[in-house]
């Protein structure tokens, strides 16, 4: 995977996941490390915008770091609007079909307590066990890198 | 060497043989797209045309030029990867359907006239529907039927359009049509249904996530790309398409962000990618059309790759619901890696395939002077990274630990994903390989400093937005749900209104019956038909006379 040097979020976990399968992402310090590297790259990219002479095709592009700002704002707007859309468009999973012939819920996510309810019986097979490093109670704050 | 037969024949013969032979012969199916594709490639532009005369009509089964050849190669390649991906399945019917489906797509791109196209257009619908039914759940059966109805309807429109086109021009040859006559509108809508134009896209987001793991990979490769190919042939430079395409790039990403079923996220992201292609067709310059074709080529591979990784998860876990997945990188590292390659490609990271083709459409957009539409495409580019580039790998393989420890994907799936991932990187790193096949003259250089830097800025700050939103807890959590889309019209509104109207009508009918009964009862004379005495006869005649007088009186006023 030498072909993708500028993708720290996604590359490093992979490389390391192969080496230390069980716990790379479960350690908060690793996640912090990756995030720090990511922030540094973001800063460098903005700095590069002032150092390198970009070709300007459109008047929007004259704004310094236009692409960086646009990318950030676009995604925030996207998510905010999408969240609002949920209020109108989101329905229960069984809104159209009862889907009773699909048994695909090995794990349930308890929306009240924000906890994961692990149902081992339904999960895949022999190699599932009560994990030593993560008890199935990982909060969502740790999980996002 | 010259290739001189209709290219779809080996596929149909193969499908037929597989139907007769025992299931273990399915491994030989890999050879069909491989050998046929290599032969076709070696023959290249020397490939001869092939016509069949039926009475006075000529079916042009092989109409070869650079455009149809490139799509021909692409479909062989896609079919090859799909079949490897399907090898572990003992149910050979999926492979039979897949082969026939790929054959139909190849038949459609080499079709030289609308009638031949119509035949393959409908075959595409029929053969692909089985890939949805094969999931064998109630939801998939119903989704398959809806899919089939819409697809066949598209074919009917195509036939109508073609016949009207024949009446207008006296020719059935597939050529530039342009939006002028009502025939051309019918053709546009027929193609638009398969290309998932906004409002006509319901079938795609509805049916693709319901298909089998293998089925979705097949489905994502062929139907929509045939439609893109036909649009590029018949409506290049049609201004309306630029606006349609821009809308297609933007609206699905909102759905993709809140969707829980990860294959449905990919289905929406497929519409988004089609939007870029439709934009390119609408611009119609050589650069734009080259960009469209190149992007279709890359999209088949990287979208196929993403669907394959999700198919692997579906095979191993039994579902692809973002709310119940996470942490799969621990036991499915190779699939994770392939998913990340696919995600980087679709997000157009430099050195990955999306980068070298999407940017062609974007540059053509600037050249054509559509500044604000260009901003929409840029928004969509950031958005696609957000939902397909980050969301898919993140929620499936990282995120919170779901406690799931599925086995790694079967070896044949890994090989198929490996081939697709390699292609993504090779095309991204050496774009000339793809550029040399493009139908129009091409001088585009994707790797210059400006483009690379701006694209990296765009993507990294989109990722930064994701990190920031997640840290702030603003990111919408994955929730088990369905989101209403246009399919609501025919899955909820129409049945409910239909039932309501039916209820009203039956009430009305009952009321009418009661009223008329009451009325009849109110006329006591009518009840005594048997004892028609002189008095009742006179009464009846008098009533009849009065009615006639009133009628005569009333008619005087009109």
Short mmCIF file of C-alpha atoms in Angstrom, two decimals, chain B residues 251-453:
data_model
loop_
_atom_site.label_atom_id
_atom_site.label_comp_id
_atom_site.label_asym_id
_atom_site.label_seq_id
_atom_site.Cartn_x
_atom_site.Cartn_y
_atom_site.Cartn_z
CA UNK B 251 -29.61 15.00 -3.56
CA UNK B 252 -28.56 11.38 -2.92
CA UNK B 253 -25.72 12.34 -0.60
CA UNK B 254 -28.17 13.67 1.99
CA UNK B 255 -29.90 10.31 2.03
CA UNK B 256 -26.57 8.54 2.10
CA UNK B 257 -25.55 10.38 5.28
CA UNK B 258 -28.60 9.28 7.26
CA UNK B 259 -29.07 5.82 5.75
CA UNK B 260 -28.33 2.85 7.98
CA UNK B 261 -28.19 0.01 5.46
CA UNK B 262 -24.66 0.37 4.11
CA UNK B 263 -25.50 -1.16 0.75
CA UNK B 264 -28.25 1.42 0.42
CA UNK B 265 -25.68 4.10 1.17
CA UNK B 266 -23.69 2.72 -1.74
CA UNK B 267 -26.79 2.67 -3.93
CA UNK B 268 -27.28 6.38 -3.25
CA UNK B 269 -23.64 7.00 -3.86
CA UNK B 270 -24.02 5.17 -7.17
CA UNK B 271 -26.69 7.70 -8.19
CA UNK B 272 -24.30 10.45 -7.15
CA UNK B 273 -21.56 9.05 -9.40
CA UNK B 274 -24.02 8.65 -12.27
CA UNK B 275 -24.76 12.35 -11.83
CA UNK B 276 -21.17 13.22 -12.75
CA UNK B 277 -21.51 11.10 -15.89
CA UNK B 278 -24.84 12.64 -16.88
CA UNK B 279 -23.29 16.10 -16.40
CA UNK B 280 -20.46 15.12 -18.71
CA UNK B 281 -22.90 13.95 -21.37
CA UNK B 282 -24.84 17.19 -21.02
CA UNK B 283 -21.72 19.29 -21.60
CA UNK B 284 -20.95 17.20 -24.66
CA UNK B 285 -17.39 18.36 -25.40
CA UNK B 286 -14.72 15.78 -26.17
CA UNK B 287 -13.19 16.30 -22.72
CA UNK B 288 -16.54 15.93 -20.99
CA UNK B 289 -17.53 12.81 -22.91
CA UNK B 290 -14.12 11.26 -22.36
CA UNK B 291 -14.53 12.08 -18.69
CA UNK B 292 -17.95 10.46 -18.65
CA UNK B 293 -16.71 7.28 -20.26
CA UNK B 294 -13.60 7.11 -18.10
CA UNK B 295 -15.65 7.72 -14.99
CA UNK B 296 -18.14 5.02 -15.97
CA UNK B 297 -15.20 2.65 -16.37
CA UNK B 298 -13.72 3.53 -13.00
CA UNK B 299 -17.07 3.60 -11.27
CA UNK B 300 -17.88 0.04 -12.30
CA UNK B 301 -14.66 -1.06 -10.68
CA UNK B 302 -14.56 0.98 -7.49
CA UNK B 303 -18.29 0.84 -6.83
CA UNK B 304 -18.15 -2.86 -7.57
CA UNK B 305 -15.29 -3.12 -5.10
CA UNK B 306 -17.25 -1.31 -2.40
CA UNK B 307 -20.32 -3.46 -3.02
CA UNK B 308 -18.07 -6.51 -2.87
CA UNK B 309 -16.67 -5.56 0.52
CA UNK B 310 -20.18 -4.95 1.84
CA UNK B 311 -21.25 -8.22 0.25
CA UNK B 312 -18.45 -9.94 2.13
CA UNK B 313 -19.69 -8.40 5.38
CA UNK B 314 -23.25 -9.42 4.51
CA UNK B 315 -22.10 -12.98 3.81
CA UNK B 316 -20.22 -13.24 7.08
CA UNK B 317 -22.39 -11.22 9.43
CA UNK B 318 -25.83 -11.58 7.85
CA UNK B 319 -26.61 -7.88 7.58
CA UNK B 320 -24.96 -4.58 6.67
CA UNK B 321 -26.66 -2.27 9.12
CA UNK B 322 -24.32 0.46 10.25
CA UNK B 323 -26.01 0.59 13.63
CA UNK B 324 -25.03 -3.02 14.38
CA UNK B 325 -21.59 -3.17 12.79
CA UNK B 326 -18.19 -1.91 13.84
CA UNK B 327 -14.79 -3.22 14.79
CA UNK B 328 -14.74 -5.75 11.98
CA UNK B 329 -11.18 -4.76 11.05
CA UNK B 330 -10.01 -7.06 13.80
CA UNK B 331 -11.08 -10.20 12.02
CA UNK B 332 -11.58 -9.03 8.43
CA UNK B 333 -8.39 -7.02 7.82
CA UNK B 334 -8.10 -7.81 4.12
CA UNK B 335 -11.68 -6.83 3.41
CA UNK B 336 -11.07 -3.65 5.39
CA UNK B 337 -8.05 -2.86 3.29
CA UNK B 338 -9.95 -3.41 0.04
CA UNK B 339 -12.82 -1.29 1.32
CA UNK B 340 -10.42 1.54 2.06
CA UNK B 341 -8.96 1.31 -1.43
CA UNK B 342 -12.47 1.47 -2.88
CA UNK B 343 -13.36 4.36 -0.61
CA UNK B 344 -10.23 6.28 -1.58
CA UNK B 345 -11.00 5.67 -5.25
CA UNK B 346 -14.58 6.84 -5.12
CA UNK B 347 -13.51 9.90 -3.13
CA UNK B 348 -11.01 10.70 -5.89
CA UNK B 349 -7.88 10.66 -3.79
CA UNK B 350 -4.78 11.33 -5.89
CA UNK B 351 -3.24 8.04 -7.07
CA UNK B 352 -6.63 6.34 -7.05
CA UNK B 353 -8.85 5.85 -10.05
CA UNK B 354 -11.65 8.30 -9.27
CA UNK B 355 -9.15 11.17 -9.31
CA UNK B 356 -8.21 10.76 -12.95
CA UNK B 357 -11.74 10.61 -14.32
CA UNK B 358 -13.99 12.74 -12.12
CA UNK B 359 -11.71 15.72 -12.57
CA UNK B 360 -12.18 15.54 -16.36
CA UNK B 361 -15.89 16.22 -15.92
CA UNK B 362 -15.16 18.97 -13.41
CA UNK B 363 -12.71 20.72 -15.75
CA UNK B 364 -15.14 20.40 -18.64
CA UNK B 365 -17.75 22.02 -16.41
CA UNK B 366 -15.48 25.03 -15.88
CA UNK B 367 -14.69 25.21 -19.60
CA UNK B 368 -18.39 25.18 -20.41
CA UNK B 369 -18.91 28.13 -18.05
CA UNK B 370 -21.28 26.50 -15.57
CA UNK B 371 -19.75 28.11 -12.49
CA UNK B 372 -22.53 27.46 -10.00
CA UNK B 373 -23.15 23.95 -11.21
CA UNK B 374 -19.43 23.38 -10.78
CA UNK B 375 -19.84 24.45 -7.15
CA UNK B 376 -22.60 21.85 -6.82
CA UNK B 377 -20.32 19.17 -8.18
CA UNK B 378 -17.61 20.26 -5.80
CA UNK B 379 -20.11 20.01 -2.95
CA UNK B 380 -20.99 16.53 -4.16
CA UNK B 381 -17.31 15.60 -4.34
CA UNK B 382 -16.85 16.60 -0.73
CA UNK B 383 -20.07 14.82 0.16
CA UNK B 384 -19.14 11.60 -1.56
CA UNK B 385 -15.96 11.43 0.45
CA UNK B 386 -18.02 12.03 3.52
CA UNK B 387 -20.53 9.22 3.04
CA UNK B 388 -18.80 6.69 0.81
CA UNK B 389 -15.20 7.48 1.64
CA UNK B 390 -15.46 7.70 5.40
CA UNK B 391 -18.84 6.47 6.51
CA UNK B 392 -18.72 3.06 4.79
CA UNK B 393 -15.32 1.90 6.06
CA UNK B 394 -15.71 3.69 9.38
CA UNK B 395 -19.08 2.33 10.48
CA UNK B 396 -18.49 -1.15 9.08
CA UNK B 397 -14.94 -1.81 10.14
CA UNK B 398 -14.03 0.69 12.87
CA UNK B 399 -16.42 2.88 14.89
CA UNK B 400 -17.57 1.25 18.11
CA UNK B 401 -16.75 -2.37 18.75
CA UNK B 402 -19.87 -4.32 17.97
CA UNK B 403 -18.45 -7.48 19.49
CA UNK B 404 -18.82 -9.23 16.15
CA UNK B 405 -15.89 -11.44 15.23
CA UNK B 406 -16.78 -12.78 11.79
CA UNK B 407 -14.35 -14.80 9.73
CA UNK B 408 -12.44 -13.21 6.87
CA UNK B 409 -14.25 -13.29 3.52
CA UNK B 410 -13.98 -16.48 1.40
CA UNK B 411 -10.83 -16.69 -0.69
CA UNK B 412 -12.57 -16.20 -4.03
CA UNK B 413 -14.17 -13.00 -2.76
CA UNK B 414 -10.77 -11.78 -1.63
CA UNK B 415 -9.30 -12.52 -5.06
CA UNK B 416 -12.11 -10.63 -6.80
CA UNK B 417 -11.73 -7.68 -4.45
CA UNK B 418 -7.96 -7.83 -4.89
CA UNK B 419 -8.27 -7.60 -8.67
CA UNK B 420 -10.64 -4.64 -8.41
CA UNK B 421 -8.46 -2.89 -5.85
CA UNK B 422 -5.36 -3.39 -7.98
CA UNK B 423 -7.17 -1.92 -10.98
CA UNK B 424 -8.21 1.10 -8.91
CA UNK B 425 -4.62 1.81 -7.96
CA UNK B 426 -3.09 0.99 -11.35
CA UNK B 427 -5.53 3.21 -13.24
CA UNK B 428 -5.07 5.94 -10.66
CA UNK B 429 -1.29 5.78 -10.88
CA UNK B 430 -0.99 5.22 -14.64
CA UNK B 431 -4.04 6.95 -16.11
CA UNK B 432 -2.63 6.68 -19.65
CA UNK B 433 -3.65 3.01 -19.63
CA UNK B 434 -7.27 4.10 -19.53
CA UNK B 435 -6.84 7.33 -21.46
CA UNK B 436 -5.44 5.49 -24.48
CA UNK B 437 -8.72 3.61 -24.81
CA UNK B 438 -10.94 6.69 -24.70
CA UNK B 439 -13.04 7.28 -27.80
CA UNK B 440 -12.26 10.95 -28.35
CA UNK B 441 -8.94 12.68 -28.59
CA UNK B 442 -7.61 13.32 -25.14
CA UNK B 443 -4.95 15.67 -23.89
CA UNK B 444 -6.05 15.90 -20.28
CA UNK B 445 -3.34 15.78 -17.63
CA UNK B 446 -4.77 14.90 -14.21
CA UNK B 447 -1.63 15.25 -12.12
CA UNK B 448 -0.66 18.86 -11.89
CA UNK B 449 0.21 20.69 -8.72
CA UNK B 450 -2.96 22.80 -8.55
CA UNK B 451 -5.31 19.91 -9.04
CA UNK B 452 -3.56 17.59 -6.61
CA UNK B 453 -3.27 20.22 -3.91
#
